[in-house]
mmCIF file of C-alpha atoms and ligand atoms in Angstrom:
data_model
loop_
_atom_site.group_PDB
_atom_site.id
_atom_site.type_symbol
_atom_site.label_atom_id
_atom_site.label_comp_id
_atom_site.label_asym_id
_atom_site.label_seq_id
_atom_site.Cartn_x
_atom_site.Cartn_y
_atom_site.Cartn_z
ATOM 1 C CA MET A 1 13.583 3.646 -27.426
ATOM 2 C CA SER A 2 16.066 0.804 -27.300
ATOM 3 C CA GLU A 3 15.406 -2.732 -28.612
ATOM 4 C CA ASP A 4 16.696 -4.331 -25.407
ATOM 5 C CA PRO A 5 14.638 -3.272 -22.370
ATOM 6 C CA ARG A 6 17.695 -3.754 -20.163
ATOM 7 C CA ASP A 7 19.309 -0.762 -21.808
ATOM 8 C CA ASN A 8 16.770 1.572 -20.185
ATOM 9 C CA TYR A 9 17.781 0.538 -16.679
ATOM 10 C CA ALA A 10 21.384 1.634 -16.351
ATOM 11 C CA GLU A 11 23.406 -0.574 -14.033
ATOM 12 C CA LEU A 12 20.368 -2.552 -13.025
ATOM 13 C CA GLY A 13 19.924 -3.664 -16.585
ATOM 14 C CA THR A 14 23.643 -4.403 -17.006
ATOM 15 C CA ASP A 15 23.430 -6.855 -14.105
ATOM 16 C CA ILE A 16 20.737 -8.966 -15.848
ATOM 17 C CA GLN A 17 22.037 -12.067 -17.560
ATOM 18 C CA GLU A 18 18.850 -12.962 -19.367
ATOM 19 C CA ILE A 19 15.217 -11.726 -19.449
ATOM 20 C CA LEU A 20 12.888 -14.719 -18.743
ATOM 21 C CA PHE A 21 9.592 -12.847 -18.859
ATOM 22 C CA THR A 22 9.021 -9.543 -20.586
ATOM 23 C CA LYS A 23 6.813 -6.742 -19.262
ATOM 24 C CA GLU A 24 4.243 -7.679 -22.017
ATOM 25 C CA GLU A 25 4.285 -11.368 -21.184
ATOM 26 C CA ILE A 26 3.719 -10.617 -17.509
ATOM 27 C CA HIS A 27 0.927 -8.171 -18.268
ATOM 28 C CA GLN A 28 -0.875 -10.671 -20.586
ATOM 29 C CA ARG A 29 -0.785 -13.384 -17.928
ATOM 30 C CA VAL A 30 -1.920 -11.005 -15.088
ATOM 31 C CA VAL A 31 -4.872 -9.960 -17.291
ATOM 32 C CA GLU A 32 -5.848 -13.697 -17.696
ATOM 33 C CA LEU A 33 -5.559 -14.357 -13.989
ATOM 34 C CA GLY A 34 -7.730 -11.254 -13.208
ATOM 35 C CA GLN A 35 -10.344 -12.505 -15.649
ATOM 36 C CA SER A 36 -10.425 -15.957 -14.033
ATOM 37 C CA ILE A 37 -10.800 -14.465 -10.540
ATOM 38 C CA THR A 38 -13.494 -12.069 -11.751
ATOM 39 C CA ARG A 39 -15.419 -15.048 -13.175
ATOM 40 C CA ASP A 40 -14.962 -17.333 -10.152
ATOM 41 C CA TYR A 41 -15.702 -14.773 -7.492
ATOM 42 C CA ALA A 42 -18.753 -12.916 -8.812
ATOM 43 C CA GLY A 43 -20.966 -11.899 -5.851
ATOM 44 C CA LYS A 44 -18.340 -13.008 -3.278
ATOM 45 C CA ASN A 45 -16.498 -9.848 -2.573
ATOM 46 C CA PRO A 46 -13.104 -11.631 -2.281
ATOM 47 C CA LEU A 47 -10.353 -10.477 0.089
ATOM 48 C CA LEU A 48 -6.899 -10.525 -1.576
ATOM 49 C CA VAL A 49 -4.162 -10.994 0.979
ATOM 50 C CA GLY A 50 -0.507 -10.435 0.219
ATOM 51 C CA VAL A 51 2.870 -10.513 1.982
ATOM 52 C CA LEU A 52 5.039 -7.495 1.582
ATOM 53 C CA LYS A 53 7.151 -6.540 -0.265
ATOM 54 C CA GLY A 54 7.746 -8.798 -3.280
ATOM 55 C CA VAL A 55 4.070 -8.915 -4.220
ATOM 56 C CA LEU A 56 3.646 -5.224 -4.636
ATOM 57 C CA PHE A 57 3.422 -4.912 -8.423
ATOM 58 C CA PHE A 58 1.657 -8.218 -8.917
ATOM 59 C CA MET A 59 -1.003 -7.316 -6.405
ATOM 60 C CA ALA A 60 -1.502 -3.848 -7.804
ATOM 61 C CA ASP A 61 -1.787 -5.052 -11.413
ATOM 62 C CA LEU A 62 -3.903 -8.077 -10.576
ATOM 63 C CA LEU A 63 -6.350 -6.033 -8.561
ATOM 64 C CA ARG A 64 -6.862 -3.631 -11.483
ATOM 65 C CA GLU A 65 -7.816 -6.592 -13.741
ATOM 66 C CA ILE A 66 -10.505 -7.755 -11.295
ATOM 67 C CA THR A 67 -13.743 -6.014 -12.227
ATOM 68 C CA ILE A 68 -16.024 -7.130 -9.359
ATOM 69 C CA PRO A 69 -15.941 -5.645 -5.887
ATOM 70 C CA ALA A 70 -12.795 -6.909 -4.098
ATOM 71 C CA GLU A 71 -10.780 -5.896 -1.030
ATOM 72 C CA VAL A 72 -7.040 -5.998 -0.377
ATOM 73 C CA ASP A 73 -4.888 -6.334 2.745
ATOM 74 C CA PHE A 74 -1.210 -6.955 3.484
ATOM 75 C CA MET A 75 0.886 -8.608 6.133
ATOM 76 C CA ALA A 76 4.596 -8.279 6.768
ATOM 77 C CA ILE A 77 6.785 -10.977 8.161
ATOM 78 C CA SER A 78 10.403 -11.348 9.221
ATOM 79 C CA SER A 79 12.464 -14.497 9.779
ATOM 80 C CA PHE A 80 13.914 -15.209 13.160
ATOM 81 C CA SER A 81 17.039 -16.807 11.745
ATOM 82 C CA SER A 82 17.976 -18.848 8.666
ATOM 83 C CA GLU A 83 17.407 -22.079 10.629
ATOM 84 C CA ALA A 84 13.987 -20.946 11.758
ATOM 85 C CA ARG A 85 13.217 -19.901 8.177
ATOM 86 C CA ASP A 86 14.245 -23.306 6.890
ATOM 87 C CA GLN A 87 11.530 -24.760 9.087
ATOM 88 C CA GLY A 88 9.071 -22.192 7.970
ATOM 89 C CA PHE A 89 8.845 -20.258 11.192
ATOM 90 C CA VAL A 90 8.384 -16.565 10.647
ATOM 91 C CA ARG A 91 7.307 -13.657 12.878
ATOM 92 C CA MET A 92 4.371 -11.518 11.895
ATOM 93 C CA VAL A 93 5.593 -7.916 11.846
ATOM 94 C CA LYS A 94 2.342 -6.478 10.533
ATOM 95 C CA ASP A 95 -0.883 -8.473 10.786
ATOM 96 C CA LEU A 96 -3.912 -8.009 8.502
ATOM 97 C CA ASP A 97 -6.287 -5.090 9.248
ATOM 98 C CA ILE A 98 -9.332 -6.814 7.828
ATOM 99 C CA PRO A 99 -10.716 -9.910 9.716
ATOM 100 C CA VAL A 100 -10.660 -12.985 7.461
ATOM 101 C CA THR A 101 -13.319 -14.958 9.366
ATOM 102 C CA GLY A 102 -16.114 -15.848 6.991
ATOM 103 C CA ARG A 103 -14.431 -14.154 3.983
ATOM 104 C CA HIS A 104 -13.501 -15.578 0.606
ATOM 105 C CA VAL A 105 -9.743 -15.158 0.785
ATOM 106 C CA ILE A 106 -7.330 -15.267 -2.053
ATOM 107 C CA PHE A 107 -3.702 -15.483 -0.895
ATOM 108 C CA VAL A 108 -1.563 -13.660 -3.462
ATOM 109 C CA GLU A 109 2.202 -14.483 -3.607
ATOM 110 C CA ASP A 110 4.993 -13.464 -5.919
ATOM 111 C CA VAL A 111 6.974 -16.731 -5.804
ATOM 112 C CA ILE A 112 6.555 -20.094 -4.136
ATOM 113 C CA ASP A 113 9.867 -21.762 -3.646
ATOM 114 C CA THR A 114 10.042 -24.407 -0.915
ATOM 115 C CA GLY A 115 6.525 -23.504 0.197
ATOM 116 C CA LEU A 116 7.538 -23.405 3.844
ATOM 117 C CA THR A 117 6.760 -19.741 4.448
ATOM 118 C CA LEU A 118 3.430 -19.960 2.651
ATOM 119 C CA ASN A 119 2.499 -23.122 4.516
ATOM 120 C CA PHE A 120 3.058 -21.409 7.842
ATOM 121 C CA LEU A 121 0.995 -18.380 6.858
ATOM 122 C CA LEU A 122 -1.801 -20.532 5.423
ATOM 123 C CA ARG A 123 -2.139 -22.499 8.642
ATOM 124 C CA ASN A 124 -2.432 -19.230 10.450
ATOM 125 C CA LEU A 125 -5.187 -17.972 8.163
ATOM 126 C CA ARG A 126 -7.097 -21.281 8.190
ATOM 127 C CA ALA A 127 -7.247 -21.079 11.991
ATOM 128 C CA GLN A 128 -9.306 -17.903 11.542
ATOM 129 C CA GLN A 129 -11.872 -19.783 9.558
ATOM 130 C CA PRO A 130 -12.274 -17.984 6.210
ATOM 131 C CA ALA A 131 -15.331 -19.059 4.145
ATOM 132 C CA SER A 132 -12.777 -20.245 1.496
ATOM 133 C CA LEU A 133 -9.063 -19.930 0.900
ATOM 134 C CA GLU A 134 -7.346 -20.177 -2.513
ATOM 135 C CA ILE A 135 -3.842 -19.315 -3.651
ATOM 136 C CA CYS A 136 -2.768 -17.178 -6.561
ATOM 137 C CA VAL A 137 0.987 -17.180 -7.367
ATOM 138 C CA LEU A 138 2.774 -15.440 -10.160
ATOM 139 C CA PHE A 139 5.838 -17.698 -10.213
ATOM 140 C CA ASP A 140 6.186 -21.238 -9.090
ATOM 141 C CA LYS A 141 9.469 -23.150 -8.694
ATOM 142 C CA PRO A 142 8.019 -26.738 -8.545
ATOM 143 C CA GLU A 143 11.466 -28.440 -8.338
ATOM 144 C CA ARG A 144 12.148 -26.693 -5.000
ATOM 145 C CA ARG A 145 8.928 -27.610 -3.305
ATOM 146 C CA LEU A 146 9.167 -29.316 0.102
ATOM 147 C CA ILE A 147 5.515 -29.034 1.075
ATOM 148 C CA ASP A 148 2.631 -29.638 -1.288
ATOM 149 C CA ILE A 149 0.515 -26.511 -1.704
ATOM 150 C CA PRO A 150 -2.442 -26.518 -4.041
ATOM 151 C CA VAL A 151 -2.182 -23.408 -6.269
ATOM 152 C CA LYS A 152 -5.470 -22.449 -7.923
ATOM 153 C CA TYR A 153 -4.223 -19.530 -9.989
ATOM 154 C CA LEU A 154 -0.669 -19.770 -11.389
ATOM 155 C CA GLY A 155 1.176 -17.280 -13.623
ATOM 156 C CA PHE A 156 4.309 -19.104 -14.758
ATOM 157 C CA ASP A 157 6.616 -22.008 -13.763
ATOM 158 C CA LEU A 158 10.210 -21.008 -13.113
ATOM 159 C CA PRO A 159 13.358 -23.108 -13.213
ATOM 160 C CA ASP A 160 15.267 -23.562 -10.002
ATOM 161 C CA LYS A 161 17.103 -20.227 -10.372
ATOM 162 C CA PHE A 162 17.050 -16.981 -8.542
ATOM 163 C CA VAL A 163 15.193 -14.262 -10.452
ATOM 164 C CA VAL A 164 14.668 -10.545 -9.887
ATOM 165 C CA GLY A 165 12.395 -7.778 -11.164
ATOM 166 C CA TYR A 166 8.658 -6.966 -11.059
ATOM 167 C CA GLY A 167 8.814 -6.634 -7.305
ATOM 168 C CA LEU A 168 11.346 -9.385 -6.723
ATOM 169 C CA ASP A 169 14.618 -8.304 -5.151
ATOM 170 C CA TYR A 170 18.157 -9.332 -4.463
ATOM 171 C CA HIS A 171 19.213 -7.490 -1.310
ATOM 172 C CA GLU A 172 16.425 -4.930 -1.931
ATOM 173 C CA ARG A 173 17.652 -4.133 -5.411
ATOM 174 C CA TYR A 174 16.086 -4.740 -8.876
ATOM 175 C CA ARG A 175 12.380 -4.598 -7.671
ATOM 176 C CA ASN A 176 11.757 -1.688 -10.097
ATOM 177 C CA LEU A 177 12.687 -3.645 -13.229
ATOM 178 C CA PRO A 178 9.408 -4.189 -15.236
ATOM 179 C CA PHE A 179 10.605 -7.549 -16.552
ATOM 180 C CA VAL A 180 11.830 -10.682 -14.665
ATOM 181 C CA GLY A 181 15.311 -12.025 -15.332
ATOM 182 C CA LEU A 182 18.303 -13.885 -14.096
ATOM 183 C CA LEU A 183 21.211 -12.045 -12.384
ATOM 184 C CA LYS A 184 24.749 -12.305 -13.685
ATOM 185 C CA SER A 185 26.892 -14.467 -11.481
ATOM 186 C CA TYR A 186 29.328 -11.703 -10.532
ATOM 187 C CA VAL A 187 26.468 -9.775 -8.883
ATOM 188 C CA ILE A 188 25.708 -12.706 -6.516
ATOM 189 C CA GLN A 189 29.399 -13.263 -5.822
ATOM 190 C CA SER A 190 30.060 -9.557 -5.084
ATOM 191 C CA VAL A 191 27.360 -9.331 -2.516
ATOM 192 C CA GLY A 192 28.406 -12.706 -1.094
ATOM 193 C CA GLU A 193 25.825 -14.917 0.608
HETATM 194 P P1 IMP B 1 9.525 -20.307 0.385
HETATM 195 O O1 IMP B 1 8.465 -20.740 -0.559
HETATM 196 O O2 IMP B 1 9.184 -20.358 1.822
HETATM 197 O O3 IMP B 1 10.844 -21.042 0.123
HETATM 198 O O4 IMP B 1 9.879 -18.762 0.161
HETATM 199 C C1 IMP B 1 9.427 -18.053 -0.897
HETATM 200 C C2 IMP B 1 9.845 -16.612 -0.722
HETATM 201 O O5 IMP B 1 11.251 -16.481 -1.019
HETATM 202 C C3 IMP B 1 9.153 -15.748 -1.718
HETATM 203 O O6 IMP B 1 8.016 -15.153 -1.162
HETATM 204 C C4 IMP B 1 10.217 -14.691 -2.094
HETATM 205 O O7 IMP B 1 10.116 -13.628 -1.209
HETATM 206 C C5 IMP B 1 11.530 -15.418 -1.888
HETATM 207 N N1 IMP B 1 12.065 -15.928 -3.160
HETATM 208 C C6 IMP B 1 12.087 -17.256 -3.561
HETATM 209 N N2 IMP B 1 12.653 -17.334 -4.756
HETATM 210 C C7 IMP B 1 12.974 -16.063 -5.166
HETATM 211 C C8 IMP B 1 13.639 -15.521 -6.289
HETATM 212 O O8 IMP B 1 14.022 -16.216 -7.290
HETATM 213 N N3 IMP B 1 13.837 -14.174 -6.329
HETATM 214 C C9 IMP B 1 13.460 -13.358 -5.250
HETATM 215 N N4 IMP B 1 12.843 -13.816 -4.184
HETATM 216 C C10 IMP B 1 12.654 -15.158 -4.101
HETATM 217 MG MG1 MG B 2 7.243 -13.181 -0.919
#
């Protein structure tokens, strides 16, 4: 086993400038979040709702740390255009299967950045009258926030930088890294945004 976890991930690891959160640090924080939810939702059978795909590892790991009955569901969205996305408009590609009316819903997200997407989705969910609605986010970029969103369960604050790993991608790559890190600048330049 190598000392630097990047060495185990071939060219994906080579593209990482710096690891911000190790696999162990993420795991520890997810355990704590699971314990808080377990304590707060005893007897409430919470419904955890996530947006694909970035939340996949966080949701899977968080759910396994919740020791009371809990349900899970996913939605998928796509942006109309970059202008529409800037205003927070998204199209629902896959809606939830489980009705949220009267349920104790926990919205689980990988990252909140501007908060525009989340705000749009929350408005949608609130219209369906859940019994309660709270937000659980692994990473928050508070400097980027355009809309105030109260986060009840937070993993870590992030600087205003683009990160990948633990489900987070750059052009669909790097999701499978178990840690979260910054990309080297040549990677971003070579894909060209
Ligand atoms: P916003 O809060 O509406 O600006 O959008 C947040 C979404 O953008 C998240 O759900 C992620 O899918 C994506 N995102 C934001 N920052 C990052 C990042 O650093 N890495 C990967 N995806 C990100
Ligand atoms: Mg997301």
